[in-house]
PDB file of C-alpha atoms in Angstrom:
ATOM      1  CA  MET A   2     218.583  50.726  41.374  1.00 61.00           C
ATOM      2  CA  MET A   3     214.908  50.511  40.435  1.00 60.00           C
ATOM      3  CA  SER A   4     215.155  46.809  39.599  1.00 67.00           C
ATOM      4  CA  LYS A   5     216.742  46.037  42.992  1.00 68.00           C
ATOM      5  CA  LEU A   6     213.854  47.837  44.644  1.00 60.00           C
ATOM      6  CA  ARG A   7     211.330  45.795  42.627  1.00 70.00           C
ATOM      7  CA  ILE A   8     213.069  42.544  43.531  1.00 71.00           C
ATOM      8  CA  ALA A   9     213.147  43.494  47.212  1.00 63.00           C
ATOM      9  CA  PHE A  10     209.444  44.398  47.062  1.00 61.00           C
ATOM     10  CA  ALA A  11     208.606  41.084  45.362  1.00 61.00           C
ATOM     11  CA  VAL A  12     210.565  39.111  47.991  1.00 61.00           C
ATOM     12  CA  LEU A  13     208.808  41.043  50.741  1.00 60.00           C
ATOM     13  CA  MET A  14     205.376  40.273  49.271  1.00 65.00           C
ATOM     14  CA  VAL A  15     206.168  36.557  48.880  1.00 60.00           C
ATOM     15  CA  GLY A  16     207.337  36.490  52.494  1.00 60.00           C
ATOM     16  CA  ALA A  17     204.163  38.211  53.676  1.00 59.00           C
ATOM     17  CA  LEU A  18     201.950  35.777  51.784  1.00 58.00           C
ATOM     18  CA  ALA A  19     203.917  32.816  53.113  1.00 58.00           C
ATOM     19  CA  ALA A  20     203.411  34.084  56.667  1.00 59.00           C
ATOM     20  CA  CYS A  21     199.643  34.031  56.126  1.00 59.00           C
ATOM     21  CA  HIS A  22     199.655  30.273  55.489  1.00 56.00           C
ATOM     22  CA  SER A  23     197.922  28.671  58.496  1.00 56.00           C
ATOM     23  CA  GLY A  24     199.284  25.168  58.230  1.00 58.00           C
ATOM     24  CA  VAL A  25     195.783  23.753  58.863  1.00 56.00           C
ATOM     25  CA  LYS A  26     194.694  21.238  56.258  1.00 58.00           C
ATOM     26  CA  LEU A  27     191.222  21.735  54.956  1.00 53.00           C
ATOM     27  CA  ASP A  28     189.031  18.774  54.097  1.00 57.00           C
ATOM     28  CA  ASP A  29     188.248  19.281  50.433  1.00 58.00           C
ATOM     29  CA  ASN A  30     185.581  16.561  50.604  1.00 57.00           C
ATOM     30  CA  ALA A  31     183.679  18.160  53.494  1.00 54.00           C
ATOM     31  CA  ASN A  32     180.841  19.583  51.426  1.00 55.00           C
ATOM     32  CA  LYS A  33     180.710  16.833  48.773  1.00 58.00           C
ATOM     33  CA  GLY A  34     178.711  14.471  50.963  1.00 56.00           C
ATOM     34  CA  GLY A  35     175.663  16.722  50.951  1.00 55.00           C
ATOM     35  CA  ALA A  36     174.394  17.186  54.494  1.00 57.00           C
ATOM     36  CA  VAL A  37     176.457  18.828  57.163  1.00 56.00           C
ATOM     37  CA  GLN A  38     176.370  17.006  60.486  1.00 61.00           C
ATOM     38  CA  THR A  39     176.038  19.019  63.646  1.00 60.00           C
ATOM     39  CA  THR A  40     175.790  17.803  67.204  1.00 62.00           C
ATOM     40  CA  GLN A  41     173.289  19.212  69.640  1.00 64.00           C
ATOM     41  CA  PRO A  42     174.246  19.296  73.307  1.00 60.00           C
ATOM     42  CA  ASN A  43     172.362  16.820  75.416  1.00 63.00           C
ATOM     43  CA  PRO A  44     170.715  18.547  78.403  1.00 59.00           C
ATOM     44  CA  THR A  45     171.641  15.616  80.619  1.00 61.00           C
ATOM     45  CA  ASP A  46     175.327  16.159  79.794  1.00 60.00           C
ATOM     46  CA  VAL A  47     175.331  19.603  81.434  1.00 61.00           C
ATOM     47  CA  ALA A  48     176.991  19.592  84.844  1.00 65.00           C
ATOM     48  CA  GLN A  49     174.745  20.480  87.730  1.00 67.00           C
ATOM     49  CA  VAL A  50     176.069  23.350  89.822  1.00 68.00           C
ATOM     50  CA  ASN A  51     174.979  23.519  93.431  1.00 74.00           C
ATOM     51  CA  VAL A  52     174.787  27.113  94.609  1.00 73.00           C
ATOM     52  CA  ASP A  53     174.783  27.795  98.317  1.00 80.00           C
ATOM     53  CA  PRO A  54     171.464  29.570  99.024  1.00 82.00           C
ATOM     54  CA  LEU A  55     173.418  32.221 100.937  1.00 84.00           C
ATOM     55  CA  ASN A  56     175.018  33.253  97.639  1.00 83.00           C
ATOM     56  CA  ASP A  57     171.788  33.178  95.623  1.00 87.00           C
ATOM     57  CA  PRO A  58     170.373  36.716  95.306  1.00 88.00           C
ATOM     58  CA  ASN A  59     166.904  35.233  94.684  1.00 89.00           C
ATOM     59  CA  SER A  60     166.935  33.289  97.945  1.00 91.00           C
ATOM     60  CA  PRO A  61     165.191  34.675 101.037  1.00 92.00           C
ATOM     61  CA  LEU A  62     168.569  34.184 102.742  1.00 94.00           C
ATOM     62  CA  ALA A  63     169.951  37.083 100.695  1.00 93.00           C
ATOM     63  CA  LYS A  64     168.169  39.396 103.148  1.00 96.00           C
ATOM     64  CA  ARG A  65     170.229  39.517 106.328  1.00 96.00           C
ATOM     65  CA  SER A  66     168.993  42.562 108.230  1.00 98.00           C
ATOM     66  CA  VAL A  67     166.253  42.869 110.835  1.00 98.00           C
ATOM     67  CA  TYR A  68     165.138  46.467 111.405  1.00 98.00           C
ATOM     68  CA  PHE A  69     163.847  47.936 114.671  1.00 98.00           C
ATOM     69  CA  ASP A  70     161.732  50.880 115.765  1.00 97.00           C
ATOM     70  CA  PHE A  71     163.301  53.840 117.550  1.00 97.00           C
ATOM     71  CA  ASP A  72     164.600  52.946 121.014  1.00 96.00           C
ATOM     72  CA  ALA A  73     163.232  49.383 120.675  1.00 98.00           C
ATOM     73  CA  TYR A  74     164.690  45.893 120.560  1.00 98.00           C
ATOM     74  CA  SER A  75     161.706  43.609 120.012  1.00 98.00           C
ATOM     75  CA  VAL A  76     161.670  41.672 116.737  1.00 98.00           C
ATOM     76  CA  LYS A  77     158.611  42.575 114.660  1.00 98.00           C
ATOM     77  CA  ASP A  78     156.329  39.801 113.380  1.00 97.00           C
ATOM     78  CA  ASP A  79     157.146  40.922 109.812  1.00 97.00           C
ATOM     79  CA  TYR A  80     160.590  39.340 110.211  1.00 98.00           C
ATOM     80  CA  GLN A  81     159.389  35.862 111.257  1.00 98.00           C
ATOM     81  CA  PRO A  82     159.520  34.408 107.696  1.00 97.00           C
ATOM     82  CA  LEU A  83     163.048  35.769 107.254  1.00 98.00           C
ATOM     83  CA  LEU A  84     164.200  34.363 110.587  1.00 98.00           C
ATOM     84  CA  GLN A  85     162.528  31.015 109.845  1.00 98.00           C
ATOM     85  CA  ALA A  86     164.450  30.773 106.561  1.00 97.00           C
ATOM     86  CA  HIS A  87     167.748  31.525 108.305  1.00 98.00           C
ATOM     87  CA  ALA A  88     166.927  29.098 111.122  1.00 98.00           C
ATOM     88  CA  GLN A  89     166.162  26.338 108.622  1.00 98.00           C
ATOM     89  CA  TYR A  90     169.449  27.010 106.826  1.00 97.00           C
ATOM     90  CA  LEU A  91     171.456  26.947 110.058  1.00 97.00           C
ATOM     91  CA  LYS A  92     169.765  23.743 111.242  1.00 98.00           C
ATOM     92  CA  SER A  93     170.561  22.010 107.958  1.00 96.00           C
ATOM     93  CA  HIS A  94     174.155  23.351 107.982  1.00 95.00           C
ATOM     94  CA  PRO A  95     175.395  22.705 111.534  1.00 96.00           C
ATOM     95  CA  GLU A  96     178.949  23.621 110.522  1.00 96.00           C
ATOM     96  CA  ARG A  97     177.901  27.222 109.775  1.00 96.00           C
ATOM     97  CA  HIS A  98     178.170  30.013 112.315  1.00 98.00           C
ATOM     98  CA  VAL A  99     176.393  33.374 112.280  1.00 98.00           C
ATOM     99  CA  LEU A 100     177.515  36.572 113.943  1.00 99.00           C
ATOM    100  CA  ILE A 101     174.538  38.766 114.825  1.00 99.00           C
ATOM    101  CA  GLN A 102     175.595  42.422 114.878  1.00 99.00           C
ATOM    102  CA  GLY A 103     173.291  44.849 116.688  1.00 98.00           C
ATOM    103  CA  ASN A 104     173.352  48.438 115.403  1.00 98.00           C
ATOM    104  CA  THR A 105     171.740  51.736 116.365  1.00 98.00           C
ATOM    105  CA  ASP A 106     171.308  55.167 114.866  1.00 97.00           C
ATOM    106  CA  GLU A 107     173.593  58.026 115.878  1.00 96.00           C
ATOM    107  CA  ARG A 108     171.280  59.501 118.501  1.00 96.00           C
ATOM    108  CA  GLY A 109     172.146  58.804 122.131  1.00 95.00           C
ATOM    109  CA  THR A 110     175.393  58.239 123.982  1.00 96.00           C
ATOM    110  CA  SER A 111     177.913  55.607 122.937  1.00 96.00           C
ATOM    111  CA  GLU A 112     177.254  53.602 126.109  1.00 97.00           C
ATOM    112  CA  TYR A 113     173.490  53.658 125.612  1.00 98.00           C
ATOM    113  CA  ASN A 114     173.797  52.678 121.945  1.00 98.00           C
ATOM    114  CA  LEU A 115     176.201  49.818 122.701  1.00 98.00           C
ATOM    115  CA  ALA A 116     173.698  48.443 125.229  1.00 98.00           C
ATOM    116  CA  LEU A 117     170.755  48.872 122.826  1.00 98.00           C
ATOM    117  CA  GLY A 118     172.697  47.249 119.976  1.00 98.00           C
ATOM    118  CA  GLN A 119     173.458  44.273 122.232  1.00 99.00           C
ATOM    119  CA  LYS A 120     169.772  43.933 123.148  1.00 99.00           C
ATOM    120  CA  ARG A 121     168.846  43.941 119.444  1.00 99.00           C
ATOM    121  CA  ALA A 122     171.440  41.294 118.618  1.00 99.00           C
ATOM    122  CA  GLU A 123     170.301  39.174 121.578  1.00 99.00           C
ATOM    123  CA  ALA A 124     166.644  39.505 120.516  1.00 99.00           C
ATOM    124  CA  VAL A 125     167.468  38.079 117.074  1.00 99.00           C
ATOM    125  CA  ARG A 126     169.631  35.349 118.648  1.00 99.00           C
ATOM    126  CA  ARG A 127     166.752  34.359 120.968  1.00 99.00           C
ATOM    127  CA  ALA A 128     164.301  34.277 118.049  1.00 98.00           C
ATOM    128  CA  LEU A 129     166.628  31.956 116.094  1.00 99.00           C
ATOM    129  CA  SER A 130     167.174  29.821 119.191  1.00 98.00           C
ATOM    130  CA  LEU A 131     163.410  29.412 119.641  1.00 98.00           C
ATOM    131  CA  LEU A 132     163.293  28.235 116.019  1.00 98.00           C
ATOM    132  CA  GLY A 133     165.765  25.451 116.827  1.00 98.00           C
ATOM    133  CA  VAL A 134     169.184  26.901 116.009  1.00 98.00           C
ATOM    134  CA  GLN A 135     171.957  25.670 118.307  1.00 98.00           C
ATOM    135  CA  ASP A 136     173.442  28.331 120.592  1.00 97.00           C
ATOM    136  CA  SER A 137     176.927  27.214 119.524  1.00 97.00           C
ATOM    137  CA  GLN A 138     176.154  28.422 115.979  1.00 98.00           C
ATOM    138  CA  MET A 139     175.361  31.997 117.028  1.00 98.00           C
ATOM    139  CA  GLU A 140     177.142  34.929 118.591  1.00 98.00           C
ATOM    140  CA  ALA A 141     175.510  38.269 119.393  1.00 98.00           C
ATOM    141  CA  VAL A 142     177.603  41.452 119.478  1.00 98.00           C
ATOM    142  CA  SER A 143     176.872  45.163 119.524  1.00 98.00           C
ATOM    143  CA  LEU A 144     178.401  47.683 117.166  1.00 98.00           C
ATOM    144  CA  GLY A 145     176.302  50.517 118.597  1.00 97.00           C
ATOM    145  CA  LYS A 146     176.383  53.529 116.313  1.00 96.00           C
ATOM    146  CA  GLU A 147     179.910  52.800 115.043  1.00 96.00           C
ATOM    147  CA  LYS A 148     179.024  51.110 111.712  1.00 95.00           C
ATOM    148  CA  PRO A 149     176.136  53.028 110.124  1.00 95.00           C
ATOM    149  CA  GLN A 150     174.593  51.706 106.941  1.00 95.00           C
ATOM    150  CA  ALA A 151     173.363  55.191 106.010  1.00 96.00           C
ATOM    151  CA  THR A 152     175.342  58.312 106.869  1.00 94.00           C
ATOM    152  CA  GLY A 153     172.571  60.909 106.662  1.00 94.00           C
ATOM    153  CA  HIS A 154     171.175  62.819 109.625  1.00 95.00           C
ATOM    154  CA  ASP A 155     167.469  62.305 108.965  1.00 96.00           C
ATOM    155  CA  GLU A 156     164.747  59.829 109.895  1.00 96.00           C
ATOM    156  CA  SER A 157     165.245  57.742 106.755  1.00 96.00           C
ATOM    157  CA  SER A 158     168.950  57.244 107.492  1.00 96.00           C
ATOM    158  CA  TRP A 159     168.343  56.579 111.172  1.00 97.00           C
ATOM    159  CA  ALA A 160     165.743  53.919 110.311  1.00 97.00           C
ATOM    160  CA  GLN A 161     168.289  52.095 108.111  1.00 97.00           C
ATOM    161  CA  ASN A 162     170.799  52.088 110.970  1.00 98.00           C
ATOM    162  CA  ARG A 163     168.446  50.600 113.595  1.00 98.00           C
ATOM    163  CA  ARG A 164     169.125  46.991 112.670  1.00 98.00           C
ATOM    164  CA  ALA A 165     170.695  43.647 113.448  1.00 99.00           C
ATOM    165  CA  ASN A 166     172.765  42.062 110.672  1.00 98.00           C
ATOM    166  CA  LEU A 167     173.289  38.339 110.192  1.00 98.00           C
ATOM    167  CA  VAL A 168     176.912  37.812 109.129  1.00 98.00           C
ATOM    168  CA  TYR A 169     177.708  34.213 108.174  1.00 97.00           C
ATOM    169  CA  GLN A 170     181.110  32.745 108.919  1.00 92.00           C
ATOM    170  CA  GLN A 171     182.646  29.371 108.108  1.00 73.00           C
TER     171      GLN A 171
END
């Protein structure tokens, strides 16, 4: 009985070692020539990838919100560089369309906030239009207080919700 067990064990070991054989032939002369040749990638062989500036987090176009003071809808001068960057992008991409969404904080009635949100969206649309963007590329809508960015009930949250967002569409 013990010899049958030894034979079975030996057959099992031979089978296991045979399964480890990779079938890949090694070049026995690879290291006899002395130097090992390596190839360095050529920088000109690397494919250039064009990234849409809208998708580049380092682009000024990554910022798409214009913030407003309480109960106001005039675009502050601080946002002119941002709007100029978006206007330049839209002028150079006439196939693109932007939806300008006016938002408000939670204070005030729904009717008042819808009207104020529309005025904010229209103010941004007018600013882009004055910078040369075609009216057919823009649409201004109000979301009022329905889509807050911040859900707190304090001045910091309210300030984040008084905004117009630029939402790009195809």
